[in-house]
Amino acid sequence: MTASRISADGGMETSYGFRQVDEQEKQGLVNEVFHKVAKRYDIMNDVMSAGLHRVWKDAMVSSLNPRKDENYKVLDVAGGTGDIAFRIVEASGRKAHATVLDINGSMLGVGAERAEKKGLTPNLTFVEANAESLPFDDKTFDAYTIAFGIRNVPHIDVALKEAFRVLKPGGRLLVLEFSEVEMPLLDKVYDAWSFNAIPRFGKMITGDAEPYQYLVESIRKFPNQADFARMIERAGFSSVRFTNFTGGIAALHSGWKI
C-alpha cells in the first residue's frame, strides 16, 4: 500500500505520489491538482486531516508569535488561500504584513477574495511565483512559513535555500507538513483512512478522486521528521527542531537564520 519515503538526499522531484515521472513533468502535474481543488481547498484539508489542520495551523502561528509591529514582514509560501497569512495578521493585531506566494493562480484568486471579505487586504500582498525562485531581494523577511506545501515542491532543497536567502539575519523558518506517524496502531488506522476513505470523499466532493490519491501518496513519499530536519540544516538553518502533532500525522519544523 505504501512506498519508501525519500531520504534527506532528495527524490521528490521525480515522484508524483508513487509514480516516477520525468523531472520536467512534476510541477505541471502538481499544478493541475491544485487547479482542480482550489475552490474546495479548506474542505480538502478537512478531509485529509479530519479537521485537525485548523488546530495545527493555530499552533504554528502561536509558535511564530508574530510581533505587533508594522515593520514585521512574513512570507507565506504555497499559501494561496490565505489560511496561514490571515492567522498571522490577526495574531499581530493587524499590524504585520504578509506576502502570500503561490505558483497556482487559482489558489491565489480564492485567497484574495477571502482577504477582501475579511477586511485584511491592506495587510496582504498576493504574488504568483515559484518557491524555487523567489522574486525578492536577500534579507527581506522576518519569517518564512509554509503549511502543507513543501512536499509539493519538486526541488525541496532549492526551496529551502531560497527561504534562507530571503530571510533577514535572526529570521525564522516554520514548516508544517504531514509526516510519519510514530504512534503504534495509529499508523495502521491512518493508512486505512488515507488510502480507502480520502479518495472516496474526494470524489464525492469534487467529482475526481485522482487529486486526493496523489496527495495521500505524496505524504508517504515525503521525508520523515529527522530526514527533513537534516534537509533544513543543509540549507543553512540553525537550531533546527520539530514537534509532532497527533502522533506524527503532522509535524512542525522550525529553524533560524543566524
Coordinates of C-alpha atoms in Angstrom, one line a residue:
M1 CA 0.0 0.0 0.0
T2 CA 2.9 2.4 0.8
A3 CA 6.2 3.1 -0.9
S4 CA 9.5 4.0 0.6
R5 CA 10.0 7.6 1.8
I6 CA 12.7 9.6 0.2
S7 CA 15.7 10.4 2.3
A8 CA 17.4 13.7 3.1
D9 CA 19.3 13.3 -0.2
G10 CA 16.1 14.1 -2.2
G11 CA 13.9 12.4 -4.8
M12 CA 10.6 14.3 -4.7
E13 CA 11.5 16.0 -8.0
T14 CA 10.7 12.7 -9.9
S15 CA 7.9 11.5 -7.6
Y16 CA 4.3 12.1 -8.4
G17 CA 2.8 10.2 -5.5
F18 CA 4.0 6.6 -6.0
R19 CA 4.6 7.2 -9.7
Q20 CA 8.0 8.0 -11.1
V21 CA 7.7 10.9 -13.6
D22 CA 10.1 13.0 -15.6
E23 CA 11.6 15.9 -13.6
Q24 CA 10.2 18.4 -16.0
E25 CA 6.6 16.9 -15.7
K26 CA 6.3 17.1 -11.9
Q27 CA 5.4 20.8 -11.4
G28 CA 2.7 20.8 -14.1
L29 CA 1.1 17.7 -12.7
V30 CA 1.0 19.2 -9.2
N31 CA -0.3 22.5 -10.6
E32 CA -3.2 20.6 -12.2
V33 CA -4.1 19.0 -8.8
F34 CA -4.5 22.4 -7.1
H35 CA -6.4 24.0 -10.0
K36 CA -8.9 21.2 -9.5
V37 CA -9.3 21.6 -5.7
A38 CA -8.7 25.4 -5.3
K39 CA -12.3 26.3 -4.5
R40 CA -12.7 23.4 -2.1
Y41 CA -9.3 23.6 -0.6
D42 CA -10.5 24.0 3.0
I43 CA -12.8 21.1 2.6
M44 CA -9.9 19.1 1.1
N45 CA -7.8 19.8 4.2
D46 CA -10.7 18.9 6.5
V47 CA -10.9 15.5 4.7
M48 CA -7.1 15.0 4.7
S49 CA -6.8 15.7 8.4
A50 CA -10.3 15.0 9.9
G51 CA -10.5 18.7 10.6
L52 CA -7.3 18.8 12.7
H53 CA -5.4 21.0 10.2
R54 CA -7.1 24.0 11.8
V55 CA -5.7 23.2 15.3
W56 CA -2.3 22.5 13.8
K57 CA -2.3 25.8 11.9
D58 CA -3.3 27.7 15.1
A59 CA -0.3 26.0 16.9
M60 CA 2.0 27.0 14.1
V61 CA 1.1 30.7 14.3
S62 CA 1.2 30.5 18.1
S63 CA 4.8 29.2 17.8
L64 CA 5.7 32.0 15.4
N65 CA 4.2 34.6 17.8
P66 CA 4.4 37.4 15.2
R67 CA 5.4 40.9 16.5
K68 CA 2.7 43.6 16.8
D69 CA 4.8 45.8 14.5
E70 CA 4.0 47.4 11.2
N71 CA 7.6 46.6 10.0
Y72 CA 7.2 42.9 10.7
K73 CA 7.2 41.1 7.3
V74 CA 6.2 37.4 6.7
L75 CA 6.4 35.4 3.5
D76 CA 3.9 32.6 3.4
V77 CA 4.7 30.2 0.6
A78 CA 2.2 27.8 -1.0
G79 CA -0.4 29.7 1.0
G80 CA -2.7 30.8 -1.8
T81 CA -6.0 30.7 0.0
G82 CA -4.6 32.7 2.9
D83 CA -5.2 30.3 5.8
I84 CA -1.8 30.9 7.5
A85 CA -1.4 34.6 6.4
F86 CA -4.8 35.6 7.8
R87 CA -3.9 34.0 11.1
I88 CA -0.6 35.7 11.3
V89 CA -2.0 39.1 10.5
E90 CA -4.7 38.7 13.2
A91 CA -2.2 37.4 15.7
S92 CA -0.1 40.6 15.2
G93 CA -3.1 42.8 15.9
R94 CA -3.4 43.5 12.2
K95 CA 0.0 45.2 12.3
A96 CA 2.2 42.7 10.4
H97 CA 2.3 42.5 6.6
A98 CA 2.1 39.1 5.0
T99 CA 3.2 38.3 1.4
V100 CA 1.2 35.3 0.2
L101 CA 3.1 33.4 -2.6
D102 CA 1.8 30.6 -4.6
I103 CA 2.6 29.1 -8.0
N104 CA -1.1 28.5 -8.6
G105 CA -3.2 31.4 -9.7
S106 CA -6.5 29.6 -8.9
M107 CA -5.4 29.3 -5.3
L108 CA -4.4 33.0 -5.1
G109 CA -7.7 34.1 -6.5
V110 CA -9.5 32.3 -3.7
G111 CA -7.2 33.9 -1.1
A112 CA -7.6 37.4 -2.5
E113 CA -11.4 37.1 -2.5
R114 CA -11.4 35.8 1.1
A115 CA -9.0 38.6 2.2
E116 CA -11.3 41.2 0.9
K117 CA -14.3 39.8 2.8
K118 CA -12.3 39.7 6.0
G119 CA -11.0 43.3 5.6
L120 CA -7.4 42.2 5.6
T121 CA -6.4 43.4 2.1
P122 CA -4.2 46.3 3.4
N123 CA -2.0 43.8 5.3
L124 CA -1.5 41.4 2.4
T125 CA 0.2 41.1 -0.9
F126 CA -0.5 38.2 -3.3
V127 CA 2.3 37.0 -5.6
E128 CA 2.2 34.3 -8.2
A129 CA 5.7 32.8 -8.3
N130 CA 7.7 29.6 -7.8
A131 CA 9.1 28.7 -4.3
E132 CA 12.3 27.6 -6.1
S133 CA 12.9 31.1 -7.5
L134 CA 11.6 33.7 -5.2
P135 CA 11.2 37.2 -6.7
F136 CA 12.5 39.0 -3.6
D137 CA 15.8 40.6 -2.5
D138 CA 18.1 38.9 0.0
K139 CA 17.3 39.6 3.7
T140 CA 13.7 40.8 3.1
F141 CA 11.5 38.9 5.6
D142 CA 11.4 38.3 9.3
A143 CA 9.7 35.0 8.9
Y144 CA 9.0 32.4 6.2
T145 CA 6.1 30.0 6.7
I146 CA 4.8 27.1 4.6
A147 CA 2.0 24.8 5.6
F148 CA 1.2 21.6 3.7
G149 CA 3.0 22.8 0.6
I150 CA 6.7 21.9 0.8
R151 CA 6.1 18.3 -0.2
N152 CA 4.6 19.5 -3.5
V153 CA 7.7 21.5 -4.4
P154 CA 9.8 19.4 -6.8
H155 CA 13.2 20.5 -5.6
I156 CA 12.8 20.9 -1.8
D157 CA 16.5 21.6 -1.2
V158 CA 16.3 24.6 -3.7
A159 CA 13.2 26.0 -2.0
L160 CA 14.8 25.8 1.5
K161 CA 17.9 27.6 0.2
E162 CA 15.7 30.3 -1.2
A163 CA 13.9 30.6 2.1
F164 CA 17.3 31.1 3.8
R165 CA 18.3 33.7 1.2
V166 CA 15.2 36.0 1.6
L167 CA 15.2 35.8 5.5
K168 CA 16.8 38.5 7.5
P169 CA 19.5 37.5 10.0
G170 CA 17.6 36.3 13.0
G171 CA 14.7 35.3 10.8
R172 CA 12.7 32.2 11.4
L173 CA 11.5 29.3 9.2
L174 CA 8.4 27.3 10.1
V175 CA 7.2 24.4 8.0
L176 CA 4.0 22.5 8.8
E177 CA 3.7 19.3 6.9
F178 CA 2.1 15.8 7.0
S179 CA 4.8 13.4 8.3
E180 CA 5.5 9.9 9.5
V181 CA 3.1 8.5 12.2
E182 CA 5.2 7.4 15.1
M183 CA 2.4 6.0 17.4
P184 CA 1.7 2.3 17.2
L185 CA -1.7 1.3 15.8
L186 CA -2.4 4.9 14.8
D187 CA -0.3 4.3 11.7
K188 CA -2.5 1.5 10.6
V189 CA -5.7 3.4 11.3
Y190 CA -4.3 6.4 9.4
D191 CA -3.2 4.3 6.4
A192 CA -6.7 2.7 6.2
W193 CA -8.3 6.2 6.4
S194 CA -5.9 7.7 3.9
F195 CA -6.0 5.1 1.1
N196 CA -9.6 3.9 1.4
A197 CA -11.7 6.9 2.7
I198 CA -9.9 10.0 1.5
P199 CA -10.0 9.4 -2.3
R200 CA -13.7 8.3 -2.0
F201 CA -14.6 11.5 -0.1
G202 CA -12.6 13.5 -2.6
K203 CA -14.6 12.1 -5.5
M204 CA -17.8 12.9 -3.6
I205 CA -16.7 16.5 -3.0
T206 CA -15.0 17.3 -6.3
G207 CA -16.1 14.5 -8.6
D208 CA -12.5 13.4 -9.0
A209 CA -10.6 11.1 -6.8
E210 CA -7.2 11.4 -8.5
P211 CA -6.0 14.6 -6.8
Y212 CA -6.7 13.1 -3.4
Q213 CA -4.9 9.8 -4.4
Y214 CA -1.8 11.9 -5.3
L215 CA -2.0 13.9 -2.1
V216 CA -2.1 10.8 0.2
E217 CA 0.7 9.1 -1.7
S218 CA 2.8 12.2 -1.6
I219 CA 2.6 12.2 2.2
R220 CA 4.1 8.7 2.3
K221 CA 6.9 9.7 0.0
F222 CA 7.9 12.9 1.9
P223 CA 11.0 12.5 4.2
N224 CA 10.4 11.6 7.8
Q225 CA 10.8 14.1 10.6
A226 CA 14.6 13.5 11.2
D227 CA 15.5 13.4 7.5
F228 CA 13.6 16.6 6.7
A229 CA 15.3 18.3 9.7
R230 CA 18.6 17.4 8.1
M231 CA 17.5 19.0 4.8
I232 CA 16.7 22.2 6.7
E233 CA 20.1 22.2 8.3
R234 CA 21.8 21.6 5.0
A235 CA 20.1 24.8 3.7
G236 CA 22.0 26.7 6.4
F237 CA 19.5 26.9 9.2
S238 CA 20.5 26.7 12.9
S239 CA 18.7 25.3 16.0
V240 CA 16.5 23.1 13.8
R241 CA 13.9 21.1 15.7
F242 CA 10.5 19.6 15.2
T243 CA 7.3 19.0 17.1
N244 CA 4.9 16.1 16.3
F245 CA 1.2 16.7 16.2
T246 CA -1.3 13.9 16.7
G247 CA 1.2 11.1 16.9
G248 CA 3.2 12.4 13.9
I249 CA 0.4 12.7 11.4
A250 CA 1.8 16.2 11.0
A251 CA 5.0 17.8 12.3
L252 CA 6.1 21.4 12.7
H253 CA 9.7 22.1 11.8
S254 CA 11.5 25.2 13.0
G255 CA 14.9 26.7 12.1
W256 CA 16.6 30.1 12.5
K257 CA 18.9 32.1 10.1
I258 CA 21.8 33.1 12.4

